[in-house]
Short mmCIF file of C-alpha atoms in Angstrom, two decimals:
data_model
loop_
_atom_site.label_atom_id
_atom_site.label_comp_id
_atom_site.label_asym_id
_atom_site.label_seq_id
_atom_site.Cartn_x
_atom_site.Cartn_y
_atom_site.Cartn_z
CA MET A 1 93.09 95.63 123.50
CA ASN A 2 91.73 96.48 126.93
CA ILE A 3 94.55 98.47 128.56
CA GLN A 4 94.45 98.81 132.35
CA SER A 5 96.94 100.72 134.52
CA PHE A 6 97.47 99.52 138.10
CA LYS A 7 99.33 101.63 140.63
CA ALA A 8 100.71 100.27 143.92
CA ASP A 9 102.93 101.36 146.79
CA TYR A 10 105.52 99.05 145.25
CA ILE A 11 105.70 96.97 142.09
CA PHE A 12 108.08 94.01 142.16
CA PRO A 13 109.21 93.22 138.59
CA ILE A 14 111.47 90.52 140.14
CA THR A 15 114.22 90.72 137.51
CA SER A 16 114.83 94.38 138.42
CA GLU A 17 114.56 96.44 141.57
CA PRO A 18 111.18 97.20 143.21
CA ILE A 19 109.49 100.37 141.96
CA GLU A 20 107.95 102.70 144.53
CA ASN A 21 104.64 104.22 143.37
CA GLY A 22 105.07 102.35 140.11
CA ILE A 23 102.37 101.74 137.52
CA LEU A 24 101.86 98.42 135.76
CA VAL A 25 100.21 98.67 132.36
CA VAL A 26 98.46 95.46 131.29
CA ASP A 27 96.30 94.28 128.40
CA SER A 28 93.50 92.73 130.45
CA ASP A 29 92.28 90.71 127.46
CA ASN A 30 95.32 88.45 127.53
CA GLY A 31 97.31 89.50 130.62
CA LYS A 32 100.27 90.76 128.60
CA ILE A 33 102.52 93.35 130.23
CA VAL A 34 102.46 96.49 128.05
CA ASP A 35 104.61 98.80 130.18
CA ILE A 36 106.10 99.32 133.64
CA LEU A 37 106.21 102.97 134.65
CA HIS A 38 108.23 104.74 137.30
CA ASN A 39 106.10 107.48 138.83
CA PRO A 40 108.22 109.49 141.30
CA LYS A 41 106.08 112.64 140.97
CA ASN A 42 102.75 110.79 141.12
CA ASP A 43 101.75 112.55 137.91
CA LYS A 44 100.85 109.61 135.66
CA PRO A 45 97.22 108.47 135.24
CA PHE A 46 96.07 105.03 136.39
CA ASN A 47 92.84 103.04 136.58
CA GLN A 48 93.18 101.46 140.01
CA TYR A 49 95.37 101.89 143.12
CA PHE A 50 96.47 99.05 145.40
CA LYS A 51 97.84 99.72 148.88
CA GLY A 52 100.61 97.15 149.22
CA VAL A 53 102.52 95.46 146.42
CA LEU A 54 101.89 93.97 142.99
CA VAL A 55 103.86 90.83 142.15
CA PRO A 56 103.78 88.27 139.32
CA GLY A 57 101.68 85.13 139.58
CA PHE A 58 103.10 82.48 141.90
CA ILE A 59 104.83 79.29 140.73
CA ASN A 60 104.13 76.12 142.71
CA SER A 61 107.26 74.12 141.92
CA HIS A 62 106.17 70.89 143.64
CA CYS A 63 102.71 69.43 144.12
CA HIS A 64 100.91 66.07 144.11
CA LEU A 65 97.49 67.17 142.86
CA GLU A 66 96.30 63.57 142.50
CA LEU A 67 96.42 63.16 146.31
CA SER A 68 93.96 66.01 146.93
CA HIS A 69 91.26 63.60 148.12
CA MET A 70 93.49 62.65 151.07
CA LYS A 71 93.21 66.02 152.83
CA GLY A 72 93.12 65.45 156.59
CA MET A 73 93.44 61.66 156.29
CA VAL A 74 97.06 61.41 157.43
CA PRO A 75 98.06 62.61 160.92
CA THR A 76 100.78 65.21 161.38
CA GLY A 77 104.20 64.69 162.91
CA THR A 78 104.59 61.00 162.11
CA LYS A 79 107.90 61.32 160.20
CA LEU A 80 108.24 60.36 156.54
CA ILE A 81 108.20 56.55 156.65
CA PRO A 82 104.92 56.20 158.60
CA PHE A 83 103.53 58.96 156.37
CA ILE A 84 104.37 56.98 153.21
CA LYS A 85 102.80 53.88 154.75
CA ASP A 86 99.59 55.83 155.36
CA ILE A 87 99.62 57.13 151.78
CA VAL A 88 99.92 53.58 150.45
CA THR A 89 97.26 52.07 152.71
CA LYS A 90 94.72 54.94 152.74
CA ARG A 91 95.00 56.14 149.15
CA GLY A 92 91.89 54.39 147.86
CA ALA A 93 88.78 56.42 146.97
CA THR A 94 86.10 56.38 144.30
CA LYS A 95 86.92 57.89 140.92
CA LEU A 96 84.30 60.58 141.53
CA GLN A 97 85.83 61.53 144.89
CA ILE A 98 89.30 61.71 143.34
CA GLN A 99 88.17 63.83 140.38
CA ASN A 100 86.14 66.21 142.55
CA ALA A 101 89.10 66.74 144.89
CA ILE A 102 91.50 67.30 141.97
CA ARG A 103 89.18 69.89 140.48
CA LYS A 104 88.87 71.68 143.83
CA GLY A 105 92.64 71.61 144.32
CA ASP A 106 93.25 73.13 140.90
CA LYS A 107 90.67 75.86 141.57
CA GLU A 108 92.17 76.53 145.01
CA MET A 109 95.61 77.10 143.49
CA ALA A 110 94.23 79.45 140.84
CA ARG A 111 92.30 81.38 143.50
CA ASN A 112 95.54 81.72 145.49
CA GLY A 113 97.33 83.38 142.58
CA ILE A 114 99.26 80.33 141.35
CA VAL A 115 99.79 80.37 137.58
CA ALA A 116 102.04 77.33 137.07
CA VAL A 117 102.64 74.03 138.86
CA GLY A 118 105.26 71.32 138.82
CA ASP A 119 102.97 68.36 139.49
CA ILE A 120 103.90 64.78 140.35
CA SER A 121 101.77 62.09 138.71
CA ASN A 122 101.90 58.37 139.44
CA THR A 123 98.56 57.87 137.65
CA THR A 124 96.47 59.49 134.92
CA ASP A 125 93.98 60.90 137.46
CA THR A 126 94.88 64.59 136.99
CA PHE A 127 95.14 64.61 133.21
CA LEU A 128 91.54 65.62 132.47
CA GLN A 129 91.56 68.60 134.83
CA LYS A 130 94.95 69.77 133.56
CA SER A 131 93.61 69.79 130.01
CA LYS A 132 90.93 72.31 131.07
CA SER A 133 92.85 74.35 133.63
CA ASN A 134 94.01 77.94 133.25
CA ILE A 135 97.13 76.94 135.19
CA GLN A 136 100.24 75.87 133.26
CA TYR A 137 101.42 72.42 134.33
CA HIS A 138 104.76 70.68 134.04
CA THR A 139 103.73 67.10 134.82
CA PHE A 140 106.42 64.85 136.25
CA ILE A 141 105.57 61.18 135.61
CA GLU A 142 107.27 59.75 138.67
CA MET A 143 108.84 56.29 138.61
CA PHE A 144 110.18 53.92 141.28
CA ASP A 145 111.19 50.27 141.64
CA PHE A 146 112.23 50.19 145.32
CA LEU A 147 115.92 49.73 144.41
CA GLN A 148 115.15 46.38 142.73
CA GLU A 149 117.43 46.33 139.66
CA ASP A 150 115.63 43.36 138.10
CA ALA A 151 112.26 45.12 138.44
CA ALA A 152 113.37 48.31 136.67
CA GLN A 153 112.15 47.46 133.17
CA ASN A 154 108.67 46.39 134.27
CA ALA A 155 108.30 49.47 136.44
CA PHE A 156 109.50 51.72 133.63
CA ASP A 157 107.17 50.13 131.06
CA GLY A 158 104.16 50.67 133.31
CA TYR A 159 104.94 54.32 133.97
CA LEU A 160 105.82 54.96 130.33
CA LYS A 161 102.24 53.99 129.42
CA ILE A 162 101.04 56.73 131.77
CA TYR A 163 103.53 59.20 130.26
CA ASN A 164 102.31 58.40 126.74
CA GLN A 165 98.66 58.98 127.70
CA LEU A 166 99.33 62.63 128.59
CA THR A 167 99.08 65.08 125.70
CA PRO A 168 99.92 68.40 127.34
CA LYS A 169 97.70 71.35 126.41
CA GLN A 170 99.42 74.25 124.68
CA GLY A 171 102.21 75.60 126.88
CA ASP A 172 102.26 72.63 129.27
CA LYS A 173 105.20 70.21 129.61
CA LYS A 174 105.95 66.68 130.79
CA SER A 175 108.99 64.69 131.92
CA CYS A 176 109.76 61.21 133.22
CA VAL A 177 111.43 61.50 136.63
CA PRO A 178 112.75 59.34 139.51
CA HIS A 179 110.89 59.39 142.83
CA ALA A 180 113.82 59.49 145.29
CA PRO A 181 117.32 58.08 145.72
CA TYR A 182 116.07 55.42 148.15
CA SER A 183 113.41 54.11 145.74
CA VAL A 184 115.07 54.12 142.28
CA SER A 185 117.67 51.62 141.09
CA LYS A 186 120.57 52.40 138.79
CA ASN A 187 118.82 50.51 135.99
CA LEU A 188 115.66 52.60 136.32
CA PHE A 189 117.67 55.83 136.41
CA GLY A 190 119.24 54.74 133.13
CA LEU A 191 115.87 54.05 131.49
CA ILE A 192 114.55 57.43 132.63
CA ASN A 193 117.62 59.14 131.18
CA GLN A 194 117.06 57.45 127.83
CA VAL A 195 113.45 58.62 127.45
CA ASN A 196 114.41 62.22 128.32
CA LYS A 197 117.49 62.21 126.08
CA ASN A 198 117.61 65.11 123.60
CA LEU A 199 114.65 66.77 125.34
CA GLU A 200 114.90 70.01 127.28
CA ALA A 201 113.57 68.33 130.38
CA THR A 202 113.45 69.17 134.06
CA ILE A 203 114.19 66.22 136.32
CA SER A 204 112.48 66.46 139.69
CA ILE A 205 113.52 64.16 142.54
CA HIS A 206 112.68 64.07 146.26
CA ASN A 207 115.91 64.66 148.15
CA GLN A 208 117.28 64.36 151.69
CA GLU A 209 113.90 64.65 153.33
CA THR A 210 114.47 62.34 156.29
CA GLN A 211 117.34 60.88 158.34
CA PRO A 212 116.66 57.21 157.42
CA GLU A 213 117.44 58.12 153.79
CA SER A 214 120.92 59.23 154.84
CA ASP A 215 121.34 56.20 157.14
CA LEU A 216 120.62 53.80 154.27
CA PHE A 217 123.24 55.22 151.92
CA MET A 218 125.89 55.96 154.52
CA ASN A 219 125.74 52.74 156.55
CA LYS A 220 122.87 50.53 155.33
CA THR A 221 121.05 51.11 158.60
CA GLY A 222 117.86 52.87 159.61
CA ASP A 223 114.12 52.54 159.28
CA LEU A 224 113.92 52.15 155.51
CA ILE A 225 115.14 48.54 155.74
CA PRO A 226 112.27 47.26 157.95
CA PHE A 227 109.86 49.53 156.05
CA TYR A 228 110.68 47.78 152.77
CA ALA A 229 110.67 44.38 154.48
CA GLY A 230 107.13 45.07 155.67
CA PHE A 231 106.09 45.17 152.01
CA GLY A 232 108.06 42.01 151.21
CA ILE A 233 110.91 43.93 149.55
CA SER A 234 114.45 42.82 150.35
CA LEU A 235 117.46 45.14 150.34
CA SER A 236 119.92 42.28 150.84
CA HIS A 237 121.60 43.13 147.53
CA PHE A 238 121.99 46.83 148.39
CA GLU A 239 125.42 48.06 149.42
CA ALA A 240 125.93 51.29 151.32
CA THR A 241 127.82 53.90 149.34
CA GLY A 242 129.30 55.66 152.35
CA LYS A 243 128.16 58.92 150.73
CA SER A 244 125.01 60.98 150.84
CA SER A 245 121.85 59.92 149.04
CA LEU A 246 122.24 63.06 146.92
CA SER A 247 125.65 61.82 145.75
CA TYR A 248 124.07 58.54 144.59
CA ALA A 249 121.29 60.39 142.74
CA MET A 250 123.67 62.82 141.04
CA GLU A 251 125.86 59.97 139.80
CA GLN A 252 122.82 58.48 138.03
CA MET A 253 121.15 61.64 136.70
CA ASP A 254 121.68 63.20 133.27
CA THR A 255 123.61 66.39 133.96
CA ALA A 256 122.48 67.88 130.63
CA GLN A 257 118.98 68.30 132.08
CA LYS A 258 117.77 70.76 134.68
CA ALA A 259 117.79 69.25 138.16
CA LEU A 260 115.00 70.09 140.60
CA PHE A 261 115.74 68.69 144.06
CA VAL A 262 112.69 68.69 146.34
CA HIS A 263 112.40 69.16 150.13
CA ASN A 264 116.17 69.19 150.92
CA THR A 265 115.51 69.25 154.66
CA LEU A 266 118.93 67.80 155.54
CA THR A 267 120.91 69.25 152.62
CA THR A 268 124.28 70.75 153.56
CA GLU A 269 126.31 73.52 151.97
CA ALA A 270 128.71 70.88 150.68
CA ASP A 271 125.77 69.12 148.97
CA ILE A 272 124.64 72.37 147.35
CA GLU A 273 128.14 73.15 146.14
CA ALA A 274 128.56 69.63 144.74
CA ALA A 275 125.28 69.87 142.80
CA LYS A 276 126.20 73.30 141.41
CA SER A 277 129.48 71.91 140.14
CA ARG A 278 127.79 68.93 138.47
CA PHE A 279 124.72 70.49 136.80
CA LYS A 280 124.54 73.51 134.53
CA GLN A 281 121.13 74.34 136.01
CA VAL A 282 120.07 73.19 139.48
CA TYR A 283 117.10 74.30 141.57
CA TRP A 284 116.02 73.52 145.13
CA ALA A 285 112.29 73.28 145.87
CA THR A 286 111.23 73.80 149.45
CA CYS A 287 107.79 72.84 150.80
CA PRO A 288 107.95 74.21 154.34
CA ASN A 289 104.42 73.46 155.49
CA ALA A 290 104.72 69.86 154.29
CA ASN A 291 108.07 69.53 156.07
CA LEU A 292 106.41 70.70 159.28
CA TYR A 293 103.34 68.50 158.67
CA ILE A 294 105.40 65.33 158.19
CA GLU A 295 108.78 65.74 159.92
CA ASN A 296 108.28 68.86 162.05
CA ASN A 297 111.52 70.17 160.57
CA LEU A 298 112.66 72.78 158.06
CA PRO A 299 115.75 73.17 155.90
CA ILE A 300 118.34 75.65 157.10
CA TYR A 301 117.78 78.22 154.38
CA GLN A 302 120.91 80.17 155.22
CA ARG A 303 122.90 77.31 153.67
CA PHE A 304 121.21 77.99 150.34
CA LEU A 305 121.67 81.74 150.66
CA ASN A 306 125.36 81.25 151.41
CA GLN A 307 125.74 79.27 148.18
CA ASN A 308 123.60 81.68 146.12
CA ALA A 309 121.42 78.68 145.28
CA LYS A 310 118.23 79.00 143.23
CA VAL A 311 115.47 78.12 145.68
CA CYS A 312 111.84 77.77 144.61
CA ILE A 313 108.69 77.02 146.60
CA GLY A 314 106.13 74.22 146.47
CA THR A 315 103.09 73.15 148.44
CA ASP A 316 103.42 69.36 148.23
CA SER A 317 99.96 67.73 148.43
CA LEU A 318 96.81 68.09 150.49
CA SER A 319 97.75 64.78 152.12
CA SER A 320 100.70 66.62 153.69
CA ASN A 321 99.50 70.21 153.93
CA TRP A 322 96.57 72.28 155.16
CA GLY A 323 96.14 74.09 151.83
CA LEU A 324 97.63 74.85 148.42
CA SER A 325 98.96 78.40 148.80
CA ILE A 326 102.41 79.69 147.95
CA LEU A 327 101.70 82.77 150.09
CA GLU A 328 101.19 80.53 153.14
CA GLU A 329 104.49 78.78 152.41
CA MET A 330 106.21 82.19 152.26
CA LYS A 331 104.62 83.14 155.58
CA THR A 332 105.92 79.96 157.19
CA ILE A 333 109.47 80.59 156.02
CA SER A 334 109.26 84.19 157.22
CA LYS A 335 107.86 83.12 160.60
CA TYR A 336 110.51 80.53 161.42
CA GLN A 337 113.53 81.99 159.61
CA SER A 338 112.83 85.71 159.59
CA ASN A 339 116.33 86.55 158.36
CA ILE A 340 114.99 85.95 154.84
CA ASP A 341 113.56 89.18 153.48
CA PHE A 342 110.47 89.58 151.31
CA GLN A 343 112.43 90.44 148.18
CA THR A 344 114.24 87.08 148.43
CA LEU A 345 111.05 85.15 149.16
CA ILE A 346 109.13 86.65 146.26
CA ARG A 347 111.96 85.68 143.91
CA TRP A 348 111.74 82.12 145.23
CA ALA A 349 107.97 82.18 144.68
CA THR A 350 108.09 83.46 141.09
CA ILE A 351 111.04 83.56 138.68
CA ASN A 352 113.08 80.73 140.22
CA GLY A 353 110.15 78.32 139.96
CA ALA A 354 109.34 79.54 136.45
CA GLU A 355 112.92 78.86 135.36
CA ALA A 356 112.95 75.45 137.03
CA LEU A 357 109.78 74.35 135.22
CA GLY A 358 110.73 75.93 131.89
CA PHE A 359 108.02 78.61 131.94
CA ASP A 360 110.19 81.70 132.40
CA HIS A 361 109.67 82.89 128.81
CA GLN A 362 106.12 83.92 129.81
CA LEU A 363 105.88 83.67 133.61
CA GLY A 364 107.75 84.62 136.75
CA SER A 365 108.48 88.34 136.26
CA PHE A 366 107.00 91.61 135.05
CA GLU A 367 108.66 92.22 131.69
CA ILE A 368 107.10 93.79 128.63
CA GLY A 369 105.54 91.08 126.45
CA LYS A 370 105.24 88.48 129.20
CA MET A 371 101.90 87.19 130.55
CA PRO A 372 102.84 86.31 134.14
CA GLY A 373 99.60 87.08 135.97
CA VAL A 374 99.32 89.87 138.54
CA ASN A 375 98.84 89.33 142.28
CA TRP A 376 98.15 91.95 144.94
CA LEU A 377 99.56 91.43 148.45
CA ASN A 378 98.44 93.72 151.27
CA LEU A 379 101.79 93.83 153.06
CA ASN A 380 101.97 95.67 156.39
CA SER A 381 103.25 99.23 156.83
CA LYS A 382 106.85 97.95 156.87
CA MET A 383 106.24 96.19 153.54
CA GLU A 384 106.63 92.81 155.27
CA LEU A 385 104.59 89.62 155.36
CA ASP A 386 102.54 89.00 158.47
CA SER A 387 99.63 86.81 159.53
CA ASN A 388 97.14 89.25 157.97
CA THR A 389 98.73 89.24 154.51
CA LYS A 390 96.38 87.97 151.82
CA VAL A 391 96.70 87.49 148.08
CA LYS A 392 94.21 88.66 145.47
CA LYS A 393 94.58 87.73 141.82
CA ILE A 394 94.21 90.91 139.73
CA VAL A 395 95.00 89.53 136.27
#
């Protein structure tokens, strides 16, 4: 054992109150937390002092690592539908370019203190890097059939082949998941439910990210209809539900599984309450920089606070973001909705994401026996995030 003691102005265990002048005792050989010491008299020995705070490793609850080669290729502020069109038409690259970008993206996340990722995969492109990475991955094999009921089985069979090619390294996880309410038929939802049956799965789904999604389900209007038509896909069979897209998704999803709703830009308090009443465990991933990049809009986080909802933080992909940093996402939330304090944000960035991805037995909080990673943040004199805050991975 190589025992190291780290003192900081504050230690944030996450599952208990912050500790002023605390000392974190860690086995540096494996990152295991050995002890967490209160030190009110400053009389306990330590190896290293950090001005600022020590927090557990960050959890990136939503990413598309396989799109890393598309950094800077898609313009900002286009809204979601033109963005998707650009992703479809500009996605091509050589295998070497894709693999190099994936490797760099994985290294960037590790450098930024991220220890686990909920990663969307439509292909096998990321599987090799994940097998070698020090980051824990919950890979979501994402499926869609563009609401074409008769295409569900073929779509499912194709994505199931991808799912079966992934053998997660020790500690990693995988699930089959739907892409979004506007792109997954009832038949495909049913097939996804069957493959996850009797598994302790997390089901991730993009949710209420753009107004046309709501328009389609409420009234069968909006830009999704001509968007699909442009790809030769008819929605003539589709009937508006007169309810939110979230309502449609929840009616199809297996409520025995954890639900991870992603983006939630237009989600209301009534939506949050409805999901809480339907699922035993429900989480809400926010990707603020991606929301600004694509739609120039953010969720109203007070709605989630009012409902005591479990929010977690993601980066989305380098096609829709300037970097892969949970700290930068926290800064963005703090900048635009400064009513949310650091203690809330750090919970969103750690334990909530760990729970959502099924990694909370080892990650997300400082508790004796866990191996959550240790990050140092140089908060300002008020112990707040600002533009100068940086993260350094200590363990």
